[in-house]
């Protein structure tokens, strides 16, 4: 499926971030989904700056066909937890690298969810965003054999590339 199709079909994955400043890292999750032809939508909505907008969006997400939500936030990064509290859709949290604490604050805020409302937490920054995209693909692939095949091919090509690398 082409990049264009992944933008025009009904979105299966929502990528939410707390600020436009998160986009540089979070667009890497979008790029992965586009690469796999997974329809997605991306938006800025904040747990503390736009709380009503966030809750309205998240509570309507499942009914609109969203099957996975990726949420990126930095600092006191409560966005993924708040999102998870308002939906049964699985939520993948991506801690943003923060200026003062290099993302350790974001990581601990997201990963240390108290029991009962889980957030699957990825690594800090762009690597976490890429892996969130890949994990979303893997979740969707459970019920979509063609997507599973693409994921298998992706891993195969990745391994081939690494094995071809030479050291100076
Ligand atoms: C969080 O605060 C956002 O997720 C962002 O990572 C961080 C800083 O936001 P800005 O001050 O750059 O808008 O809500």
Tab-separated table of C-alpha atoms and ligand atoms in Angstrom:
chain	number	residue	atom	x	y	z
A	1	UNK	CA	0.000	0.000	0.000
A	2	UNK	CA	1.321	3.411	-0.858
A	3	UNK	CA	2.062	6.309	1.411
A	4	UNK	CA	-0.911	8.115	-0.095
A	5	UNK	CA	-3.314	5.276	0.764
A	6	UNK	CA	-2.105	5.162	4.362
A	7	UNK	CA	-3.144	8.819	4.669
A	8	UNK	CA	-6.533	8.568	2.970
A	9	UNK	CA	-7.971	5.329	4.462
A	10	UNK	CA	-9.846	5.184	7.775
A	11	UNK	CA	-7.122	5.508	10.444
A	12	UNK	CA	-6.279	2.432	12.535
A	13	UNK	CA	-3.622	4.154	14.646
A	14	UNK	CA	-3.736	7.549	16.333
A	15	UNK	CA	-0.513	9.337	17.210
A	16	UNK	CA	-1.119	11.946	19.897
A	17	UNK	CA	1.540	14.263	21.285
A	18	UNK	CA	1.443	16.851	24.009
A	19	UNK	CA	3.105	19.607	21.988
A	20	UNK	CA	4.155	20.426	18.461
A	21	UNK	CA	7.697	20.364	19.862
A	22	UNK	CA	7.315	16.552	20.112
A	23	UNK	CA	6.713	16.163	16.392
A	24	UNK	CA	10.330	15.766	15.298
A	25	UNK	CA	10.552	12.557	17.331
A	26	UNK	CA	6.934	11.437	16.911
A	27	UNK	CA	6.888	11.768	13.134
A	28	UNK	CA	9.227	8.780	13.115
A	29	UNK	CA	6.324	6.644	14.373
A	30	UNK	CA	4.172	8.063	11.572
A	31	UNK	CA	6.908	7.264	9.039
A	32	UNK	CA	6.970	3.610	10.157
A	33	UNK	CA	3.186	3.315	9.865
A	34	UNK	CA	3.292	4.913	6.412
A	35	UNK	CA	6.042	2.508	5.394
A	36	UNK	CA	3.764	-0.419	6.325
A	37	UNK	CA	0.719	1.200	4.719
A	38	UNK	CA	-1.092	1.515	8.051
A	39	UNK	CA	-3.615	4.349	7.969
A	40	UNK	CA	-2.991	6.791	10.782
A	41	UNK	CA	-3.801	10.246	12.071
A	42	UNK	CA	-1.570	12.566	14.080
A	43	UNK	CA	-2.611	15.326	16.419
A	44	UNK	CA	-1.405	17.592	19.200
A	45	UNK	CA	-3.571	17.390	22.300
A	46	UNK	CA	-2.377	17.951	25.824
A	47	UNK	CA	-3.502	16.353	29.084
A	48	UNK	CA	-3.074	19.655	30.915
A	49	UNK	CA	-3.331	22.383	28.233
A	50	UNK	CA	-6.326	20.997	26.284
A	51	UNK	CA	-7.817	18.407	28.686
A	52	UNK	CA	-11.387	18.535	27.355
A	53	UNK	CA	-10.299	18.217	23.746
A	54	UNK	CA	-8.093	15.247	24.645
A	55	UNK	CA	-10.837	13.362	26.478
A	56	UNK	CA	-13.382	14.032	23.712
A	57	UNK	CA	-10.956	12.752	21.082
A	58	UNK	CA	-9.890	9.648	23.013
A	59	UNK	CA	-13.382	8.587	24.083
A	60	UNK	CA	-14.507	8.640	20.447
A	61	UNK	CA	-11.430	6.920	19.035
A	62	UNK	CA	-12.491	3.247	19.258
A	63	UNK	CA	-15.857	3.914	17.622
A	64	UNK	CA	-14.067	5.571	14.709
A	65	UNK	CA	-11.928	2.458	14.141
A	66	UNK	CA	-8.737	3.339	16.018
A	67	UNK	CA	-7.128	0.098	17.269
A	68	UNK	CA	-3.869	1.423	18.739
A	69	UNK	CA	-2.954	4.807	20.210
A	70	UNK	CA	0.638	6.015	20.363
A	71	UNK	CA	1.061	8.873	22.830
A	72	UNK	CA	4.247	10.903	23.153
A	73	UNK	CA	4.900	13.407	25.922
A	74	UNK	CA	7.726	15.008	27.827
A	75	UNK	CA	8.429	16.254	31.350
A	76	UNK	CA	5.609	15.371	33.759
A	77	UNK	CA	4.400	13.174	30.951
A	78	UNK	CA	0.904	12.223	32.070
A	79	UNK	CA	-0.578	12.248	28.542
A	80	UNK	CA	-0.270	8.494	27.821
A	81	UNK	CA	-1.721	7.576	31.228
A	82	UNK	CA	-4.646	9.962	30.842
A	83	UNK	CA	-5.287	8.628	27.351
A	84	UNK	CA	-5.205	5.035	28.648
A	85	UNK	CA	-7.639	5.958	31.440
A	86	UNK	CA	-10.253	6.985	28.869
A	87	UNK	CA	-10.125	4.093	26.409
A	88	UNK	CA	-9.815	0.312	26.147
A	89	UNK	CA	-7.658	0.744	23.043
A	90	UNK	CA	-4.029	-0.265	23.799
A	91	UNK	CA	-1.817	2.754	24.449
A	92	UNK	CA	1.891	2.880	23.635
A	93	UNK	CA	3.759	5.654	25.440
A	94	UNK	CA	6.827	7.381	24.051
A	95	UNK	CA	8.848	9.507	26.505
A	96	UNK	CA	10.171	12.697	24.901
A	97	UNK	CA	13.693	13.863	25.585
A	98	UNK	CA	13.376	16.874	27.900
A	99	UNK	CA	15.830	19.757	28.194
A	100	UNK	CA	16.553	19.589	31.905
A	101	UNK	CA	16.508	15.838	32.600
A	102	UNK	CA	17.156	14.379	29.138
A	103	UNK	CA	13.868	12.478	29.170
A	104	UNK	CA	14.395	10.565	32.394
A	105	UNK	CA	11.478	12.541	33.861
A	106	UNK	CA	9.296	11.621	30.862
A	107	UNK	CA	10.347	7.970	30.995
A	108	UNK	CA	9.585	7.543	34.681
A	109	UNK	CA	6.286	9.430	34.385
A	110	UNK	CA	5.109	7.099	31.637
A	111	UNK	CA	6.588	3.768	32.694
A	112	UNK	CA	5.565	3.987	36.359
A	113	UNK	CA	1.814	3.726	35.794
A	114	UNK	CA	0.153	2.299	38.885
A	115	UNK	CA	-1.542	-1.066	38.404
A	116	UNK	CA	-4.891	-1.250	36.643
A	117	UNK	CA	-4.352	1.091	33.680
A	118	UNK	CA	-1.377	-0.056	31.596
A	119	UNK	CA	0.703	1.982	29.180
A	120	UNK	CA	3.194	0.029	27.071
A	121	UNK	CA	6.289	2.201	27.363
A	122	UNK	CA	8.980	2.511	24.707
A	123	UNK	CA	12.451	4.076	24.756
A	124	UNK	CA	13.109	7.823	25.014
A	125	UNK	CA	12.820	9.907	21.821
A	126	UNK	CA	13.031	8.875	18.177
A	127	UNK	CA	14.053	5.265	18.815
A	128	UNK	CA	11.014	4.839	21.030
A	129	UNK	CA	8.796	6.439	18.392
A	130	UNK	CA	10.091	4.065	15.711
A	131	UNK	CA	9.546	1.075	17.997
A	132	UNK	CA	6.069	2.319	18.919
A	133	UNK	CA	5.250	2.317	15.216
A	134	UNK	CA	6.639	-1.201	14.826
A	135	UNK	CA	4.790	-2.442	17.903
A	136	UNK	CA	1.548	-0.948	16.616
A	137	UNK	CA	2.125	-2.813	13.353
A	138	UNK	CA	2.750	-6.052	15.290
A	139	UNK	CA	-0.481	-5.615	17.280
A	140	UNK	CA	-2.495	-4.973	14.123
A	141	UNK	CA	-0.738	-7.865	12.371
A	142	UNK	CA	-2.331	-10.394	14.762
A	143	UNK	CA	-5.526	-10.199	12.727
A	144	UNK	CA	-4.008	-9.160	9.378
A	145	UNK	CA	-1.841	-11.819	7.688
A	146	UNK	CA	-0.676	-9.416	4.957
A	147	UNK	CA	0.682	-7.045	7.594
A	148	UNK	CA	2.388	-9.906	9.412
A	149	UNK	CA	4.073	-10.848	6.152
A	150	UNK	CA	5.316	-7.270	5.719
A	151	UNK	CA	6.681	-7.326	9.267
A	152	UNK	CA	8.439	-10.622	8.633
A	153	UNK	CA	10.016	-9.150	5.475
A	154	UNK	CA	11.053	-6.004	7.344
A	155	UNK	CA	12.887	-8.080	9.969
A	156	UNK	CA	14.485	-10.235	7.290
A	157	UNK	CA	15.756	-7.199	5.358
A	158	UNK	CA	17.008	-5.607	8.559
A	159	UNK	CA	18.981	-8.737	9.439
A	160	UNK	CA	20.404	-9.001	5.915
A	161	UNK	CA	21.519	-5.363	6.049
A	162	UNK	CA	23.281	-5.836	9.366
A	163	UNK	CA	25.030	-9.010	8.249
A	164	UNK	CA	26.329	-7.197	5.149
A	165	UNK	CA	27.914	-4.414	7.210
A	166	UNK	CA	31.694	-4.421	7.235
A	167	UNK	CA	34.034	-2.979	9.831
A	168	UNK	CA	36.887	-0.634	8.811
B	1	LIG	C1	4.714	18.241	27.252
B	1	LIG	O1	5.577	19.251	27.586
B	1	LIG	C2	4.914	18.009	25.799
B	1	LIG	O2	4.682	16.663	25.498
B	1	LIG	C3	6.347	18.412	25.526
B	1	LIG	O3	7.206	17.292	25.418
B	1	LIG	C4	6.709	19.217	26.762
B	1	LIG	C5	7.156	20.606	26.433
B	1	LIG	O4	6.155	21.249	25.668
B	1	LIG	P1	6.413	22.670	25.008
B	1	LIG	O5	6.697	23.617	26.133
B	1	LIG	O6	7.596	22.489	24.069
B	1	LIG	O7	5.152	22.986	24.261
B	1	LIG	O8	3.396	18.598	27.506
